[in-house]
Coordinates of C-alpha atoms in Angstrom, one line a residue:
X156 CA 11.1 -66.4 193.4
X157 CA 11.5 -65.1 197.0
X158 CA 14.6 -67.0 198.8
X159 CA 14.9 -66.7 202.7
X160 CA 17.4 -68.2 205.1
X161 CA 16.6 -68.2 208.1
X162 CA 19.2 -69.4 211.3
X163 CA 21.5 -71.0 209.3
X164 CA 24.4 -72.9 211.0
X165 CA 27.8 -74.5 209.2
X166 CA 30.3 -75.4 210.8
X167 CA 34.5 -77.0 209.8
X168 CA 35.7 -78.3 212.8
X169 CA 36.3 -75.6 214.9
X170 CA 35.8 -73.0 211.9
X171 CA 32.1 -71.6 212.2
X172 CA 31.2 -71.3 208.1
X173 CA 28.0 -69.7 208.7
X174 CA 26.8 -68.3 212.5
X175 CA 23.1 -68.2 212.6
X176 CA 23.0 -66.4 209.6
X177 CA 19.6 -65.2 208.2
X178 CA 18.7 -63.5 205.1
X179 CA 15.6 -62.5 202.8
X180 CA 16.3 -62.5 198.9
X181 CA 13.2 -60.3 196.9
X182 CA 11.7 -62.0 193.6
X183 CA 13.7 -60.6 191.1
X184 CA 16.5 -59.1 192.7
X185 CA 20.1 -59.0 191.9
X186 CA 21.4 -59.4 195.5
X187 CA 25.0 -59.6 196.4
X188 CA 26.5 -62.1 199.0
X189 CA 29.9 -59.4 199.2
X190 CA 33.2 -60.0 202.2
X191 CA 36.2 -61.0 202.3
X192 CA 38.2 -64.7 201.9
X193 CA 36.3 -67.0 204.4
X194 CA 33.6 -64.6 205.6
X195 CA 30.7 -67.4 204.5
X196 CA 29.4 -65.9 200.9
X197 CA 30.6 -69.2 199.2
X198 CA 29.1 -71.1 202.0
X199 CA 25.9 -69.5 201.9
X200 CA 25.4 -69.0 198.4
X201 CA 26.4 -73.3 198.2
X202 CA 23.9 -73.6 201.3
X203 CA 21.2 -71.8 198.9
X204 CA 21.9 -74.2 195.9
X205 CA 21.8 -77.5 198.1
X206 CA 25.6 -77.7 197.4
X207 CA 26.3 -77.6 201.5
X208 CA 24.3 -79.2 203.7
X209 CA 23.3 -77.0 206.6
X210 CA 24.0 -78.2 210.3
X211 CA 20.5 -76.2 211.5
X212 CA 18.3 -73.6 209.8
X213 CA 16.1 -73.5 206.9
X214 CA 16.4 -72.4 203.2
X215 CA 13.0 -71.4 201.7
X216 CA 12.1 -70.7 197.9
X217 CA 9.4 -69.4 197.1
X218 CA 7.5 -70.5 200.7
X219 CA 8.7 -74.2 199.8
X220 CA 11.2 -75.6 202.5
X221 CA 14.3 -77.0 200.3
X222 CA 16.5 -77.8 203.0
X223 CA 17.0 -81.0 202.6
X224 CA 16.2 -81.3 198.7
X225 CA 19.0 -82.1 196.6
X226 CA 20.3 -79.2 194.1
X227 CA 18.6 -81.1 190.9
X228 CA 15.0 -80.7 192.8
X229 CA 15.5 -76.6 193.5
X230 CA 15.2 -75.4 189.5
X231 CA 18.2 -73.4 189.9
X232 CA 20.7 -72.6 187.4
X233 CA 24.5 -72.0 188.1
X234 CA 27.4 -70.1 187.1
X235 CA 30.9 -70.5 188.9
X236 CA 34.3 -69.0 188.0
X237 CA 35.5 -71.6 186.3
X238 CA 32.9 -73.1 184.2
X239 CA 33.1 -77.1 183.3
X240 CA 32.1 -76.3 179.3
X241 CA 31.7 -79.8 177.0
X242 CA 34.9 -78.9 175.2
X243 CA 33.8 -81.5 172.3
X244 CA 30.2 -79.6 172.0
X245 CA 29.6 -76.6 170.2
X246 CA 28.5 -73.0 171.7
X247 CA 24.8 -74.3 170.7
X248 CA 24.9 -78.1 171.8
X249 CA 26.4 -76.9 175.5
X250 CA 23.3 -74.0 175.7
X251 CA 21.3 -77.0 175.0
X252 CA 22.2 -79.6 176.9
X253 CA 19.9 -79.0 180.1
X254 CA 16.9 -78.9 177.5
X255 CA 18.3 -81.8 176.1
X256 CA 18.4 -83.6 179.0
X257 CA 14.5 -83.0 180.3
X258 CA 13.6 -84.5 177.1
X259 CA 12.2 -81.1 175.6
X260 CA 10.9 -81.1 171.8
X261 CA 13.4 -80.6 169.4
X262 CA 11.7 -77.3 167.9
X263 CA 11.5 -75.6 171.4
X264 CA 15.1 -76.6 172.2
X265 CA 16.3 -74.9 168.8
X266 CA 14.1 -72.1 169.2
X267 CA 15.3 -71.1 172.9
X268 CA 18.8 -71.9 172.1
X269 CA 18.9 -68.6 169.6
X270 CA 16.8 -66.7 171.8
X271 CA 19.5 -67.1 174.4
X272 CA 22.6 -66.7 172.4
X273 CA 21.0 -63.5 170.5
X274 CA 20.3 -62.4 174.3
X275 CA 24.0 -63.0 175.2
X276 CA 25.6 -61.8 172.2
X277 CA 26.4 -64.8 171.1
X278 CA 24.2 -65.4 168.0
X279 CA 27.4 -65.5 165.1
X280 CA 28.5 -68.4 167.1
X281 CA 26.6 -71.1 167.1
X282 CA 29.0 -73.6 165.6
X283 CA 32.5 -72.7 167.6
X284 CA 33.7 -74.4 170.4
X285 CA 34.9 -73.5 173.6
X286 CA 38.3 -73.5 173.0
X287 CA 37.6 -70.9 170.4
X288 CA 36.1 -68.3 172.7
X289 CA 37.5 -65.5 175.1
X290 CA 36.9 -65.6 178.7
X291 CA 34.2 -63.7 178.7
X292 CA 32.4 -65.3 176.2
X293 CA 33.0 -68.6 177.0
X294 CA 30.9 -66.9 180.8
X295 CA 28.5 -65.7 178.6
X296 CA 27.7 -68.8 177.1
X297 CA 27.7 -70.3 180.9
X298 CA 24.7 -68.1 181.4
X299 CA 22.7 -69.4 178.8
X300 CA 23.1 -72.6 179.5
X301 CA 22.4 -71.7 183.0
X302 CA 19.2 -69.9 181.9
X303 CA 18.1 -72.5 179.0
X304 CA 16.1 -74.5 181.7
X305 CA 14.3 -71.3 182.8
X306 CA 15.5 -71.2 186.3
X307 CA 13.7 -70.2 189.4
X308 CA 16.8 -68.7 190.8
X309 CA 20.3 -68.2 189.1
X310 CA 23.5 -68.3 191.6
X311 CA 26.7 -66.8 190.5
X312 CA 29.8 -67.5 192.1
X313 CA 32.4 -65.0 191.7
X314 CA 31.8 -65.6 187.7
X315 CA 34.1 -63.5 186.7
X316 CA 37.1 -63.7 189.3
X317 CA 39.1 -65.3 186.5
X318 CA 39.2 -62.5 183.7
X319 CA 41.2 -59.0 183.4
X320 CA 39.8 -56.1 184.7
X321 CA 38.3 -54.5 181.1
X322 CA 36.6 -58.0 180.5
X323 CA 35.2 -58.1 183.8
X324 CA 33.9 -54.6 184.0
X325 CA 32.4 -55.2 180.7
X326 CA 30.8 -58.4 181.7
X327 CA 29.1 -57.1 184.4
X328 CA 27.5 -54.3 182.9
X329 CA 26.2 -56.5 180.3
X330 CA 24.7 -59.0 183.4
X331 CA 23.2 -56.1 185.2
X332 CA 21.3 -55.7 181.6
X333 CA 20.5 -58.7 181.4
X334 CA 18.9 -59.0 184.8
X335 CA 16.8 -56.2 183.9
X336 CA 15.5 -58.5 180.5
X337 CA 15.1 -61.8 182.2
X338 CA 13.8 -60.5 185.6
X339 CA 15.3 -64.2 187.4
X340 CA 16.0 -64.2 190.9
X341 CA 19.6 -63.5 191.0
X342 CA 22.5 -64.1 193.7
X343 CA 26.2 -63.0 193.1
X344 CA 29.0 -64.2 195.3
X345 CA 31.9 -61.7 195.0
X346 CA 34.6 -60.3 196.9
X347 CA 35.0 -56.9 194.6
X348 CA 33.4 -54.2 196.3
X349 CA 32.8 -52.3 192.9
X350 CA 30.9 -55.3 191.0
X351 CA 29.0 -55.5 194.3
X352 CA 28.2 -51.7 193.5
X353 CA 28.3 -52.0 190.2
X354 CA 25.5 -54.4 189.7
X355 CA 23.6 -55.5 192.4
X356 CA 20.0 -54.1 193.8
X357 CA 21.0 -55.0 197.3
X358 CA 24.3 -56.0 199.4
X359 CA 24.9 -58.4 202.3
X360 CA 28.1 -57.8 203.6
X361 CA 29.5 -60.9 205.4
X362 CA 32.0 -61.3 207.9
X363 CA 33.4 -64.3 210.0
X364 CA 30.5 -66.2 209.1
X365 CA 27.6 -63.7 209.9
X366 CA 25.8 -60.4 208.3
X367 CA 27.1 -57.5 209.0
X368 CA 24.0 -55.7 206.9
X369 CA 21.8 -55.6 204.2
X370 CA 20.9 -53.0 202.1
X371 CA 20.9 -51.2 198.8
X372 CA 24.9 -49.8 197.5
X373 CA 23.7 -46.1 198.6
X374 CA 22.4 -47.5 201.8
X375 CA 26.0 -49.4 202.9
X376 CA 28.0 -46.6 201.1
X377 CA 26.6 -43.7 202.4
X378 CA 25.1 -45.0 206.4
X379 CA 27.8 -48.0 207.3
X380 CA 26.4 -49.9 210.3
X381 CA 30.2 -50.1 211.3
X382 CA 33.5 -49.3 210.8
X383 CA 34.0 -52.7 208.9
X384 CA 31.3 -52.3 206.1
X385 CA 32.2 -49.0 206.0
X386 CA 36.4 -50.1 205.6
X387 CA 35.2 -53.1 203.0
X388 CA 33.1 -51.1 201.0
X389 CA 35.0 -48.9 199.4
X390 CA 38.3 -47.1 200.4
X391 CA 38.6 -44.6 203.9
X392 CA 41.3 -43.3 205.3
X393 CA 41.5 -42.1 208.5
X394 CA 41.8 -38.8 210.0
X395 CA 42.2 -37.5 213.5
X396 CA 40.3 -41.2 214.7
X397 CA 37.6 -40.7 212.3
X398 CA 37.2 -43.1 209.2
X399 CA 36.4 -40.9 205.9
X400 CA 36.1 -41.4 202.4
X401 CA 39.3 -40.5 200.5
X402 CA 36.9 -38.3 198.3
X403 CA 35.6 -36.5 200.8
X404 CA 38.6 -34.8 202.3
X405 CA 39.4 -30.9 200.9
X406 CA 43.2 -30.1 200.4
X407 CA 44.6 -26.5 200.0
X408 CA 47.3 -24.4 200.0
X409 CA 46.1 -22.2 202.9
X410 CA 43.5 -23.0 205.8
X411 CA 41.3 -20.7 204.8
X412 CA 40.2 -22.7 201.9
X413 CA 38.3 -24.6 204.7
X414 CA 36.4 -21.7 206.0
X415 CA 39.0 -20.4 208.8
X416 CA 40.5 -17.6 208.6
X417 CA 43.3 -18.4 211.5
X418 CA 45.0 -21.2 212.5
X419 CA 43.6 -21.5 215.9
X420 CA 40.0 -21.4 214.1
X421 CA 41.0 -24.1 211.3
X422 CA 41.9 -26.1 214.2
X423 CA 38.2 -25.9 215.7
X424 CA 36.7 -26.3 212.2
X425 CA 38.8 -29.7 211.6
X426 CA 41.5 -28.4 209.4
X427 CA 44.9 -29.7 209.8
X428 CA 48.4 -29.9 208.5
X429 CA 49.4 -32.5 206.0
X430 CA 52.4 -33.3 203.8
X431 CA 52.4 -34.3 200.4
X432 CA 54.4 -37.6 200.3
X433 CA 53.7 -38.8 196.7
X434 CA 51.1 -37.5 194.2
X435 CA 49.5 -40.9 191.6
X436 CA 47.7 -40.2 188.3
X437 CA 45.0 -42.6 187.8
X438 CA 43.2 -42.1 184.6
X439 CA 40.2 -39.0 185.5
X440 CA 41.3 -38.5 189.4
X441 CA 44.1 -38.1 191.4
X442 CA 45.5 -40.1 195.1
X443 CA 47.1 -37.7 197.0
X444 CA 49.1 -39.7 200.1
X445 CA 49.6 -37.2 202.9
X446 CA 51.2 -38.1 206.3
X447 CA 49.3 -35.9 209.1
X448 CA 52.1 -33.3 210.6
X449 CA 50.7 -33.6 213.9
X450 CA 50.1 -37.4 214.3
X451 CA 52.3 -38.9 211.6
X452 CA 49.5 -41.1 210.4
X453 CA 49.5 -41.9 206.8
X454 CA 46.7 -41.5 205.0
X455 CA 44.9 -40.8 201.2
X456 CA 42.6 -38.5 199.4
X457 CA 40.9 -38.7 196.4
X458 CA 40.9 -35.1 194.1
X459 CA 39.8 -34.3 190.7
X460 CA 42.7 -34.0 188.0
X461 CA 41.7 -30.0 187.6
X462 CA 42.2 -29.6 191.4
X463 CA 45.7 -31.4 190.8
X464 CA 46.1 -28.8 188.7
X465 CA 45.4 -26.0 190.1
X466 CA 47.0 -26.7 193.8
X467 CA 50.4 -28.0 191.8
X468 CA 51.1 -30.6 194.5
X469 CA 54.7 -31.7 195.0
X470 CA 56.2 -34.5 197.0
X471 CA 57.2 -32.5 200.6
X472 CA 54.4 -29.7 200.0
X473 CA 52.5 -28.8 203.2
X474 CA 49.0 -28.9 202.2
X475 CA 46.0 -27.7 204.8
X476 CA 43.1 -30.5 205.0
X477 CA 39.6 -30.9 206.0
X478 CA 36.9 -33.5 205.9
X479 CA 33.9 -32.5 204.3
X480 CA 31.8 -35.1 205.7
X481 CA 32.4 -38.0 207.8
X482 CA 29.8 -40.7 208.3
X483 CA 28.0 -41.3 211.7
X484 CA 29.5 -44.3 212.4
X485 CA 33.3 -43.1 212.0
X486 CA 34.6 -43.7 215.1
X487 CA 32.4 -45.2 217.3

């Protein structure tokens, strides 16, 4: 199913939700809805389920105009962070319970219930309750109830803000492979730039209520329209006025490790003098913070543990730096 909004206006008092905010969802896409605290995801995404009603513009599934149908007349299946389980029904009664509900046969109901859970990874567990179930499985079971009732569309907001970081990393890999299986129209409210990466086909990036742009993860990562997709979208530090990505910025001993030979040339090919203020270990690479000797701004780069290594970095070192590529839209 094909979503589109088109114009869409919400406003809070004086707080402007969503400012004529349009957006095209593909059939079968995993699209994320990424920004920060109050940028409009949650707004939209509620705007999309028939949760919010819009002050002007449209919502259209599949070429039908839902605007003004309630949420129970959209066939869409949710998923929030904290998910309202039946804590008296089993894993298999709650899955069931939308099927239940539409009056479906009892064979079909016990036949779609173990395709799900053998889909989620539930299928020993049948018989436990919720209480008896981690975080993430107690979201896993979410989804198939969510998907029991065959959705059109299945909206996910920020489903997995509430776990630690291992389960959530997990989790989402396992959606992304389920999205592949089931092939359902998804959208993913999140504000975690790498689950946005991590999972999704496309990105809007949203900001004070309005679309900063859509694309694929390469697409934002790689050609930012602006300095603020560029900042939210994964870290930059900037050098000499330019934004950068940590992992693109070369460090060495002496300039010539950035193809001058002099100082005066290292200077006209963008190297400059740094100094080392603290060196972190985190797991396969390494954050080097650096304070810039001629400007005193602080910034980071991002180096491989065997460059570590090899350059032996110490807190007070002077280090020689260069970007090795910064983006188009880096200081405009």
């Amino acid at each position: 199913m094909t979503i589109s909004v088109a114009h869409a206006n919400k406003r809070y008092g004086d707080f402007a939700a969503l400012d004529d905010v349009s957006l095209d969802i593909p059939k079968g896409s995993l699209t994320a809805l990424l920004g920060p605290s109050g940028s409009g995801k949650s707004t939209l995404l509620r705007a999309i389920a028939g949760l919010d009603e819009l002050d002007s513009g449209t919502v259209t599934i599949n070429g039908q105009d839902v605007t003004r149908l309630s949420p129970q007349r959209r066939d869409i299946g949710f998923v929030f962070q904290h998910y309202a389980a039946f804590k008296h029904m089993t894993v298999r009664e709650n899955v069931a319970f939308g099927l239940k509900i539409r009056k479906r046969p009892k064979a079909e109901v016990a036949r779609k219930v173990d395709e799900l859970l053998e889909v989620v990874g539930l299928a020993g567990f049948q018989t436990r309750y919720p209480a008896q179930l981690s975080g993430g499985q107690r979201q896993r079971m979410a989804l198939a109830r969510a998907l029991a009732v065959d959705p059109e569309v299945l909206l996910l907001d920020e489903p997995f803000g509430a776990l630690d970081a291992k389960v959530r990393e997990d989790l989402r890999r396992w959606l992304r492979r389920l999205h592949d299986e089931v092939h359902v129209t998804t959208v993913l409210v999140t504000h975690d730039q790498q689950e946005a990466l991590d999972v999704a086909d496309r990105i809007a990036v949203l900001n004070k209520g309005q679309i900063e742009q859509v694309g694929s993860p390469d697409d934002l990562y790689d050609r930012p329209a602006n300095e603020f997709v560029m900042s939210f979208l994964g870290s930059v530090a900037r050098l000499n006025g330019n934004l950068v990505r940590p992992h693109d910025i070369r460090l060495g001993r002496t300039p010539d490790l950035a193809l001058a030979g002099a100082d005066s040339e290292s200077v006209e090919n963008g190297v400059f003098k740094a100094t080392v203020v603290r060196v972190v270990h985190l797991g396969f690479e390494v954050r080097v913070e650096l304070t810039n000797a001629a400007t005193g701004d602080d910034f980071h780069a991002q180096i491989t543990r065997g460059d570590a290594a090899a350059l032996a970095l110490s807190e007070g070192d002077d280090v020689f730096v260069r970007a090795t590529r910064i983006p188009a839209v880096a200081g405009s």
